[in-house]
Amino acid sequence: MIAFRIDRRSGVATYLQLVHQVRQALRLGALEPGDRLPTAREVVAAIAINPNTVLRAYRELEREGLVEPRPGQGTFVRRSLSRAAAGADSPLRAEAVAWVARAREAGLEREDIEALTEAALDAEFQVSATGRAITPGAGRPATPGAGPAIPGTPATPAAPPPPARATRRSPQSMEEDT
């Protein structure tokens, strides 16, 4: 069963934090189809939030087709989001765990590590201003050996700046130049 935790300083709505944690547990294989989520009463007792907040999160997950309520029984996982490459025994996960351990040994705090991974993800998926990925892989170096596109590390040489835009000038301002 999942154990929720809430960061009241994050600025993210509590119900969205619950939704995110369930999605993450589904992606990592910690929750599988048929598993029961904690009841609203259990969540309220564990983390002291309003029961309506828990119900709102569960409704959102139901709307996404990830869980289903069963009257008198609880809310159950309907489908998984996990992939073999993200499983507990996958080589990628082992590499990620080892990398985080090295980052901690280097003195980085959780926020530093989150910033680095977010920057790497943004570079890999080239996040637009709307927060949507526009081109997977667009953040990779253009040429082999050009370096990673992660802030704080050697980067790919910058592209030349775009040409200056011509501005409209009034006839009076043109006369002033002469």
XYZ file of C-alpha atoms in Angstrom:
178
model
C 0.000 0.000 0.000
C 1.156 3.530 -0.735
C 2.121 5.917 2.066
C 1.381 9.506 1.049
C 3.489 12.485 2.077
C 2.563 16.121 1.623
C 4.906 19.082 1.178
C 2.869 22.017 2.426
C 5.545 24.486 1.268
C 5.645 23.292 -2.349
C 2.874 25.510 -3.651
C 1.302 22.469 -5.353
C -2.299 21.722 -4.405
C -2.524 18.848 -1.933
C -4.853 16.780 -4.110
C -2.400 17.107 -7.023
C 0.429 15.888 -4.803
C -1.644 12.782 -4.021
C -2.424 12.251 -7.718
C 1.250 12.634 -8.614
C 2.331 10.142 -5.951
C -0.164 7.531 -7.157
C 0.950 8.024 -10.782
C 4.579 7.704 -9.715
C 3.841 4.512 -7.745
C 2.062 3.145 -10.845
C 5.037 3.999 -13.069
C 7.534 2.386 -10.711
C 5.447 -0.746 -10.239
C 4.850 -0.080 -6.532
C 1.103 -0.220 -7.277
C -0.363 -2.782 -9.633
C -3.848 -3.493 -10.965
C -6.031 -4.844 -8.189
C -4.163 -3.081 -5.362
C -6.347 -1.105 -2.968
C -5.544 2.516 -2.256
C -5.836 3.695 1.344
C -9.315 4.881 2.278
C -9.908 8.592 2.719
C -10.187 7.968 6.464
C -6.777 6.217 6.510
C -5.130 9.046 4.560
C -6.695 11.706 6.800
C -5.451 9.884 9.910
C -1.937 9.532 8.468
C -1.311 13.039 7.088
C -4.025 15.256 8.593
C -5.739 16.596 5.481
C -9.370 17.163 4.619
C -11.165 13.988 3.462
C -12.616 15.914 0.502
C -9.057 16.489 -0.718
C -8.425 12.727 -0.822
C -11.740 12.141 -2.590
C -10.916 14.848 -5.133
C -7.564 13.170 -5.884
C -9.229 9.771 -6.246
C -11.888 11.253 -8.576
C -9.121 12.705 -10.751
C -7.384 9.319 -10.907
C -10.718 7.685 -11.734
C -11.320 10.219 -14.510
C -7.926 9.240 -15.956
C -8.951 5.569 -15.854
C -6.215 4.628 -13.385
C -8.428 3.619 -10.447
C -11.991 2.524 -9.857
C -14.134 2.867 -6.755
C -15.897 -0.236 -5.522
C -18.767 0.663 -3.183
C -18.193 -0.712 0.286
C -14.726 -2.025 -0.617
C -12.560 0.983 -1.451
C -10.691 2.384 -4.426
C -8.644 -0.050 -6.508
C -5.942 0.320 -9.140
C -7.387 -0.350 -12.548
C -4.284 -0.212 -14.745
C -0.543 0.164 -14.422
C 1.784 2.727 -15.933
C 4.974 0.770 -15.258
C 7.464 -0.254 -17.893
C 10.095 -2.936 -17.511
C 12.896 -0.371 -17.894
C 11.685 1.448 -14.754
C 11.159 -1.631 -12.596
C 12.809 -2.115 -9.221
C 15.358 -4.546 -10.665
C 16.079 -2.715 -13.926
C 19.611 -1.600 -14.854
C 18.383 1.949 -15.532
C 16.934 2.253 -12.049
C 20.148 0.888 -10.513
C 22.146 3.491 -12.474
C 19.805 6.260 -11.324
C 20.099 5.173 -7.680
C 23.901 5.050 -7.971
C 23.965 8.499 -9.619
C 21.854 9.994 -6.819
C 24.183 8.435 -4.237
C 27.193 10.015 -6.008
C 25.415 13.374 -6.115
C 24.738 13.165 -2.365
C 28.388 12.230 -1.719
C 29.348 15.330 -3.716
C 27.352 17.405 -1.236
C 24.224 18.053 -3.301
C 20.905 18.416 -1.497
C 17.574 17.038 -2.719
C 16.665 20.355 -4.374
C 20.010 20.439 -6.228
C 19.507 16.901 -7.514
C 15.927 17.682 -8.554
C 17.138 20.782 -10.412
C 19.821 18.786 -12.248
C 17.456 16.011 -13.262
C 14.787 18.501 -14.308
C 17.326 20.386 -16.428
C 18.435 17.125 -18.048
C 14.826 16.145 -18.745
C 14.051 19.593 -20.136
C 17.088 19.378 -22.400
C 16.176 15.861 -23.532
C 12.531 16.638 -24.232
C 12.985 20.315 -25.155
C 10.192 21.764 -23.013
C 8.280 24.642 -24.528
C 6.954 27.668 -22.670
C 3.662 25.816 -22.127
C 5.453 22.990 -20.352
C 4.790 20.506 -23.159
C 7.591 18.526 -24.773
C 8.055 19.604 -28.355
C 10.914 17.490 -29.650
C 12.176 14.422 -27.812
C 15.958 14.305 -28.033
C 16.263 17.935 -29.115
C 18.477 18.697 -26.123
C 21.155 16.189 -27.158
C 24.400 17.501 -28.590
C 24.280 17.980 -32.361
C 27.657 16.336 -32.907
C 29.237 13.403 -31.124
C 31.494 14.541 -28.284
C 30.043 18.054 -28.259
C 29.077 17.664 -24.595
C 25.856 17.339 -22.646
C 23.168 20.010 -22.771
C 22.901 20.306 -18.976
C 23.468 23.598 -17.137
C 26.790 23.688 -15.312
C 28.518 21.296 -17.707
C 30.375 21.906 -20.969
C 27.755 22.657 -23.553
C 27.325 22.361 -27.282
C 28.590 25.515 -29.006
C 25.850 28.106 -29.190
C 24.147 28.840 -32.464
C 24.754 32.305 -33.886
C 22.213 34.879 -32.750
C 19.337 35.630 -35.098
C 19.762 38.667 -37.336
C 18.646 41.971 -35.859
C 15.100 42.895 -36.718
C 14.545 45.980 -38.781
C 12.501 48.599 -37.044
C 10.183 51.056 -38.670
C 11.283 54.613 -38.400
C 9.306 57.704 -39.041
C 10.392 60.149 -41.758
C 11.112 62.689 -38.995
C 13.581 60.393 -37.207
C 15.333 59.738 -40.518
C 15.735 63.480 -41.059
C 17.254 63.810 -37.581
C 20.001 61.346 -38.560
C 21.158 63.623 -41.431
